[in-house]
Amino acid sequence: MRATLPFVRSAFAARGIDIVYETKTPGDEEPLAEQAMRDGVQSIVAVGGDGTCGRIANVILRSGAECRLAVVPSGTGNDFAKTLGVNRYTPEQVADLVVRGETTRIDVGLADGHYFLNSCGFGFDASVLEASNRVRFLKGDAVYIYSALGQLFTYRGIEVSANGVPGVKRGPMLMVTVSNGRSLGGAFKIAPHASVLDGRLDACFFSDCNVVERVKLFVGAMRGTHIGMPSVSTASVQRLALTFPSSPLMEIDGELRVARSRTVELQCVPRALSVVAAPGALV
């Protein structure tokens, strides 16, 4: 990210935007976003990935301020940038969108008291993210793909029950994802029918299965064709509760968190956040 910062500065300065708040260590996004809003900033442009965007969004949402969020993609998966249609945009193109001033309000998810923009995942998803944090020799989508392939043969599954999702029984699961956006880990079309404008979240339950079936699910998820497979159940929900044997590890917008208790409450918060998106991207 730091290597691109001079180009980002130049692109925005050329359009009259020259206030830059630079992080020094992970987690600096929150106090810097709070400072920006105290300074009267009405648009925050995140230069980073899903974690950076998620941390800034949480500050905006908790403050109740009318501040919009834009992103110059510079992360691993850039799932939120894909949702906004700017994952291939240059800093100049994002700067043009910000200057143009068009804003859309989108839904966000709320899981265990924490807002998320793109996804919340349990089981295999969280385990893959944990493994991907140790990968240093790959970049972009390849990090998650490589880590997922390794976990396919070793991950043991989780026990989970769902309240608010008819037809999903308690039992061993490979993974549970609750999505606001469509993609996960950059390369996986985990919720191909999701919309950030419909006031609902797309829940996907993957029953645990043998290695052959796991490989089929892996390929299907990359193509978005896993929906309808025998081991996959889906539901469009406004809220749901997931219960585990103990407080689960969960992935929220590309970051790991441990839930506060063994039951995790999730819900959609409709049209809660103002964002800057590419024309025609939000559906």
Tab-separated table of C-alpha atoms in Angstrom:
chain	number	residue	atom	x	y	z
A	1	MET	CA	0.000	0.000	0.000
A	2	ARG	CA	2.758	2.456	0.898
A	3	ALA	CA	4.360	2.000	-2.518
A	4	THR	CA	1.221	3.387	-4.166
A	5	LEU	CA	0.671	6.257	-1.739
A	6	PRO	CA	2.613	8.884	-3.760
A	7	PHE	CA	0.488	8.070	-6.814
A	8	VAL	CA	-2.699	8.283	-4.748
A	9	ARG	CA	-1.637	11.614	-3.252
A	10	SER	CA	-0.833	12.983	-6.709
A	11	ALA	CA	-4.114	11.799	-8.242
A	12	PHE	CA	-6.262	13.364	-5.536
A	13	ALA	CA	-4.176	16.537	-5.174
A	14	ALA	CA	-4.631	17.182	-8.896
A	15	ARG	CA	-8.370	17.305	-8.178
A	16	GLY	CA	-8.112	19.564	-5.150
A	17	ILE	CA	-8.147	16.862	-2.471
A	18	ASP	CA	-4.982	17.047	-0.388
A	19	ILE	CA	-5.865	16.005	3.171
A	20	VAL	CA	-4.158	12.670	3.894
A	21	TYR	CA	-4.259	10.672	7.126
A	22	GLU	CA	-1.602	7.952	7.055
A	23	THR	CA	-1.623	4.847	9.236
A	24	LYS	CA	1.570	3.748	10.935
A	25	THR	CA	0.428	0.446	12.430
A	26	PRO	CA	-2.611	-1.852	11.995
A	27	GLY	CA	-5.611	-0.441	13.831
A	28	ASP	CA	-4.703	3.201	13.227
A	29	GLU	CA	-7.671	3.491	10.868
A	30	GLU	CA	-10.184	3.947	13.690
A	31	PRO	CA	-8.601	6.952	15.480
A	32	LEU	CA	-7.684	8.533	12.148
A	33	ALA	CA	-11.250	8.176	10.853
A	34	GLU	CA	-12.557	9.652	14.109
A	35	GLN	CA	-10.132	12.562	13.736
A	36	ALA	CA	-11.159	13.090	10.107
A	37	MET	CA	-14.824	13.404	11.075
A	38	ARG	CA	-13.961	15.789	13.918
A	39	ASP	CA	-12.162	17.842	11.262
A	40	GLY	CA	-15.385	18.015	9.271
A	41	VAL	CA	-14.450	15.579	6.520
A	42	GLN	CA	-17.537	14.390	4.638
A	43	SER	CA	-15.845	11.763	2.436
A	44	ILE	CA	-13.218	9.238	3.478
A	45	VAL	CA	-11.260	7.401	0.782
A	46	ALA	CA	-9.732	4.194	2.124
A	47	VAL	CA	-6.495	3.108	0.465
A	48	GLY	CA	-6.316	-0.569	1.334
A	49	GLY	CA	-8.304	-3.793	1.433
A	50	ASP	CA	-11.451	-5.133	3.057
A	51	GLY	CA	-10.113	-4.907	6.601
A	52	THR	CA	-9.221	-1.242	6.197
A	53	CYS	CA	-12.624	-0.462	4.688
A	54	GLY	CA	-14.410	-2.405	7.411
A	55	ARG	CA	-12.620	-0.628	10.255
A	56	ILE	CA	-13.373	2.806	8.782
A	57	ALA	CA	-16.994	1.862	8.080
A	58	ASN	CA	-17.457	0.811	11.712
A	59	VAL	CA	-16.292	4.237	12.877
A	60	ILE	CA	-18.653	6.019	10.470
A	61	LEU	CA	-21.622	3.836	11.388
A	62	ARG	CA	-21.118	4.105	15.129
A	63	SER	CA	-20.752	7.879	14.922
A	64	GLY	CA	-24.009	8.370	13.039
A	65	ALA	CA	-22.254	11.018	10.953
A	66	GLU	CA	-23.142	11.733	7.324
A	67	CYS	CA	-19.779	10.680	5.935
A	68	ARG	CA	-19.426	8.637	2.771
A	69	LEU	CA	-16.846	5.931	2.058
A	70	ALA	CA	-14.834	5.361	-1.122
A	71	VAL	CA	-11.950	2.978	-1.741
A	72	VAL	CA	-8.753	2.817	-3.743
A	73	PRO	CA	-8.228	-0.979	-3.810
A	74	SER	CA	-4.882	-2.023	-2.382
A	75	GLY	CA	-5.588	-5.208	-0.459
A	76	THR	CA	-5.519	-8.969	-0.986
A	77	GLY	CA	-9.039	-9.906	-2.049
A	78	ASN	CA	-10.593	-6.444	-2.477
A	79	ASP	CA	-14.098	-7.895	-2.178
A	80	PHE	CA	-15.667	-4.587	-1.135
A	81	ALA	CA	-13.994	-2.832	-4.058
A	82	LYS	CA	-15.575	-5.472	-6.318
A	83	THR	CA	-18.979	-4.655	-4.842
A	84	LEU	CA	-18.424	-0.971	-5.609
A	85	GLY	CA	-17.166	-1.833	-9.106
A	86	VAL	CA	-13.800	-0.122	-8.559
A	87	ASN	CA	-11.519	-3.128	-8.085
A	88	ARG	CA	-9.763	-2.353	-11.385
A	89	TYR	CA	-9.951	1.424	-11.078
A	90	THR	CA	-6.825	3.567	-10.918
A	91	PRO	CA	-6.454	6.217	-8.191
A	92	GLU	CA	-7.272	8.829	-10.842
A	93	GLN	CA	-10.535	7.115	-11.714
A	94	VAL	CA	-11.560	6.788	-8.058
A	95	ALA	CA	-10.669	10.451	-7.500
A	96	ASP	CA	-12.923	11.416	-10.406
A	97	LEU	CA	-15.805	9.477	-8.824
A	98	VAL	CA	-15.283	11.214	-5.488
A	99	VAL	CA	-15.157	14.671	-7.093
A	100	ARG	CA	-18.272	13.918	-9.137
A	101	GLY	CA	-20.080	13.538	-5.834
A	102	GLU	CA	-22.567	10.775	-6.642
A	103	THR	CA	-23.506	8.784	-3.540
A	104	THR	CA	-25.501	5.607	-2.901
A	105	ARG	CA	-26.637	4.228	0.439
A	106	ILE	CA	-26.013	0.496	0.898
A	107	ASP	CA	-26.936	-2.185	3.414
A	108	VAL	CA	-24.410	-3.405	5.947
A	109	GLY	CA	-24.348	-6.506	8.120
A	110	LEU	CA	-24.109	-6.588	11.889
A	111	ALA	CA	-22.535	-9.649	13.522
A	112	ASP	CA	-21.861	-9.985	17.232
A	113	GLY	CA	-22.070	-6.194	17.573
A	114	HIS	CA	-19.593	-5.540	14.744
A	115	TYR	CA	-20.610	-4.092	11.377
A	116	PHE	CA	-19.459	-5.761	8.182
A	117	LEU	CA	-19.552	-4.617	4.572
A	118	ASN	CA	-19.004	-7.857	2.707
A	119	SER	CA	-19.091	-11.100	4.637
A	120	CYS	CA	-19.010	-12.957	7.906
A	121	GLY	CA	-17.813	-16.555	7.828
A	122	PHE	CA	-17.406	-19.470	10.231
A	123	GLY	CA	-15.566	-22.781	10.027
A	124	PHE	CA	-13.577	-23.423	6.867
A	125	ASP	CA	-13.642	-19.744	5.869
A	126	ALA	CA	-12.115	-18.582	9.164
A	127	SER	CA	-9.588	-21.423	9.112
A	128	VAL	CA	-8.497	-20.502	5.579
A	129	LEU	CA	-8.065	-16.862	6.551
A	130	GLU	CA	-5.995	-17.893	9.562
A	131	ALA	CA	-3.759	-19.982	7.276
A	132	SER	CA	-3.545	-17.231	4.634
A	133	ASN	CA	-2.123	-14.811	7.199
A	134	ARG	CA	0.986	-17.007	7.244
A	135	VAL	CA	1.483	-16.916	3.442
A	136	ARG	CA	4.203	-14.479	2.415
A	137	PHE	CA	5.212	-15.666	-1.062
A	138	LEU	CA	1.940	-14.955	-2.911
A	139	LYS	CA	-0.227	-11.910	-3.509
A	140	GLY	CA	-3.835	-11.118	-4.415
A	141	ASP	CA	-6.439	-13.840	-4.958
A	142	ALA	CA	-3.714	-16.508	-5.053
A	143	VAL	CA	-3.201	-16.188	-1.287
A	144	TYR	CA	-6.726	-17.323	-0.420
A	145	ILE	CA	-6.842	-19.981	-3.158
A	146	TYR	CA	-3.540	-21.509	-2.002
A	147	SER	CA	-4.630	-21.513	1.640
A	148	ALA	CA	-8.060	-22.964	0.820
A	149	LEU	CA	-6.547	-25.823	-1.163
A	150	GLY	CA	-4.407	-26.780	1.808
A	151	GLN	CA	-7.350	-26.657	4.226
A	152	LEU	CA	-9.527	-28.850	1.979
A	153	PHE	CA	-7.669	-31.959	3.117
A	154	THR	CA	-7.190	-31.152	6.799
A	155	TYR	CA	-10.066	-29.052	8.118
A	156	ARG	CA	-12.316	-31.036	10.470
A	157	GLY	CA	-15.569	-29.056	10.320
A	158	ILE	CA	-17.733	-27.368	12.958
A	159	GLU	CA	-20.950	-28.121	14.811
A	160	VAL	CA	-23.586	-25.396	14.370
A	161	SER	CA	-27.317	-24.819	14.608
A	162	ALA	CA	-29.243	-22.000	12.963
A	163	ASN	CA	-32.254	-20.153	14.349
A	164	GLY	CA	-34.268	-18.171	11.812
A	165	VAL	CA	-33.399	-20.367	8.820
A	166	PRO	CA	-36.098	-23.006	8.131
A	167	GLY	CA	-34.825	-26.350	6.886
A	168	VAL	CA	-31.270	-26.052	8.247
A	169	LYS	CA	-30.739	-28.666	10.943
A	170	ARG	CA	-28.079	-28.763	13.622
A	171	GLY	CA	-25.109	-30.799	12.519
A	172	PRO	CA	-21.534	-30.850	11.294
A	173	MET	CA	-20.789	-28.084	8.803
A	174	LEU	CA	-17.801	-27.402	6.615
A	175	MET	CA	-18.575	-23.706	6.578
A	176	VAL	CA	-21.260	-21.097	7.137
A	177	THR	CA	-21.093	-17.749	5.356
A	178	VAL	CA	-23.414	-14.787	5.792
A	179	SER	CA	-22.906	-12.328	2.965
A	180	ASN	CA	-23.833	-8.783	2.084
A	181	GLY	CA	-21.638	-8.743	-1.045
A	182	ARG	CA	-21.176	-11.452	-3.645
A	183	SER	CA	-17.489	-12.417	-3.465
A	184	LEU	CA	-15.235	-13.896	-0.786
A	185	GLY	CA	-11.461	-14.120	-0.660
A	186	GLY	CA	-11.263	-12.329	-4.001
A	187	ALA	CA	-11.677	-15.439	-6.143
A	188	PHE	CA	-14.872	-17.046	-4.790
A	189	LYS	CA	-18.404	-16.090	-5.882
A	190	ILE	CA	-19.786	-17.258	-2.583
A	191	ALA	CA	-23.139	-15.425	-2.759
A	192	PRO	CA	-23.804	-14.893	-6.479
A	193	HIS	CA	-27.323	-13.537	-5.921
A	194	ALA	CA	-26.521	-11.158	-3.061
A	195	SER	CA	-27.365	-7.467	-3.267
A	196	VAL	CA	-26.288	-4.614	-1.006
A	197	LEU	CA	-29.588	-2.874	-1.740
A	198	ASP	CA	-32.200	-5.527	-0.859
A	199	GLY	CA	-32.265	-5.221	2.940
A	200	ARG	CA	-31.267	-8.865	3.417
A	201	LEU	CA	-28.215	-11.071	3.913
A	202	ASP	CA	-27.451	-14.235	1.942
A	203	ALA	CA	-26.676	-17.161	4.262
A	204	CYS	CA	-24.966	-20.239	2.842
A	205	PHE	CA	-24.586	-23.498	4.791
A	206	PHE	CA	-22.063	-26.070	3.584
A	207	SER	CA	-22.575	-29.506	5.136
A	208	ASP	CA	-19.379	-31.351	5.968
A	209	CYS	CA	-18.409	-33.905	3.336
A	210	ASN	CA	-15.564	-36.054	2.024
A	211	VAL	CA	-12.552	-34.693	0.162
A	212	VAL	CA	-13.985	-35.405	-3.298
A	213	GLU	CA	-17.129	-33.432	-2.510
A	214	ARG	CA	-15.046	-30.664	-0.926
A	215	VAL	CA	-13.088	-30.292	-4.165
A	216	LYS	CA	-16.353	-30.039	-6.111
A	217	LEU	CA	-17.554	-27.345	-3.710
A	218	PHE	CA	-14.240	-25.502	-4.057
A	219	VAL	CA	-14.505	-25.404	-7.857
A	220	GLY	CA	-18.199	-24.556	-7.704
A	221	ALA	CA	-17.626	-21.657	-5.304
A	222	MET	CA	-15.037	-20.158	-7.642
A	223	ARG	CA	-17.612	-20.197	-10.435
A	224	GLY	CA	-20.644	-19.385	-8.311
A	225	THR	CA	-22.234	-22.715	-9.282
A	226	HIS	CA	-22.160	-24.299	-5.802
A	227	ILE	CA	-25.692	-23.038	-5.143
A	228	GLY	CA	-27.987	-26.023	-5.588
A	229	MET	CA	-25.379	-28.679	-4.839
A	230	PRO	CA	-26.697	-31.366	-2.437
A	231	SER	CA	-24.447	-30.305	0.441
A	232	VAL	CA	-25.313	-26.586	0.147
A	233	SER	CA	-28.338	-24.855	1.684
A	234	THR	CA	-29.048	-21.146	1.210
A	235	ALA	CA	-31.418	-18.573	2.645
A	236	SER	CA	-32.098	-14.868	2.228
A	237	VAL	CA	-32.576	-13.485	5.736
A	238	GLN	CA	-32.999	-10.205	7.560
A	239	ARG	CA	-31.655	-11.726	10.773
A	240	LEU	CA	-30.503	-15.065	12.155
A	241	ALA	CA	-28.684	-16.593	15.096
A	242	LEU	CA	-25.972	-19.250	14.908
A	243	THR	CA	-25.089	-21.377	17.927
A	244	PHE	CA	-21.812	-23.273	18.354
A	245	PRO	CA	-20.387	-25.531	21.103
A	246	SER	CA	-18.128	-22.646	22.187
A	247	SER	CA	-17.340	-19.085	21.095
A	248	PRO	CA	-16.367	-19.479	17.436
A	249	LEU	CA	-13.564	-17.946	15.432
A	250	MET	CA	-15.129	-15.888	12.669
A	251	GLU	CA	-14.016	-14.012	9.590
A	252	ILE	CA	-15.433	-10.509	9.216
A	253	ASP	CA	-14.411	-8.550	6.118
A	254	GLY	CA	-11.132	-10.422	5.840
A	255	GLU	CA	-10.192	-10.206	9.517
A	256	LEU	CA	-10.391	-12.745	12.340
A	257	ARG	CA	-12.384	-12.205	15.518
A	258	VAL	CA	-13.468	-14.496	18.340
A	259	ALA	CA	-17.188	-14.180	19.091
A	260	ARG	CA	-18.222	-12.924	22.513
A	261	SER	CA	-20.327	-16.025	23.203
A	262	ARG	CA	-21.259	-19.312	21.580
A	263	THR	CA	-24.380	-17.772	20.002
A	264	VAL	CA	-23.755	-15.170	17.315
A	265	GLU	CA	-26.572	-12.816	16.354
A	266	LEU	CA	-26.501	-11.464	12.801
A	267	GLN	CA	-28.743	-9.000	11.012
A	268	CYS	CA	-28.940	-6.710	7.989
A	269	VAL	CA	-29.002	-2.943	8.595
A	270	PRO	CA	-30.664	-1.524	5.469
A	271	ARG	CA	-29.211	1.475	3.611
A	272	ALA	CA	-26.972	2.373	6.541
A	273	LEU	CA	-23.799	3.567	4.785
A	274	SER	CA	-23.170	6.132	2.043
A	275	VAL	CA	-20.600	4.996	-0.522
A	276	VAL	CA	-19.017	6.107	-3.782
A	277	ALA	CA	-19.406	3.427	-6.459
A	278	ALA	CA	-18.774	2.999	-10.167
A	279	PRO	CA	-21.771	3.793	-12.369
A	280	GLY	CA	-24.101	0.792	-12.602
A	281	ALA	CA	-22.117	-1.324	-10.124
A	282	LEU	CA	-24.658	-1.549	-7.314
A	283	VAL	CA	-27.596	-3.888	-7.858
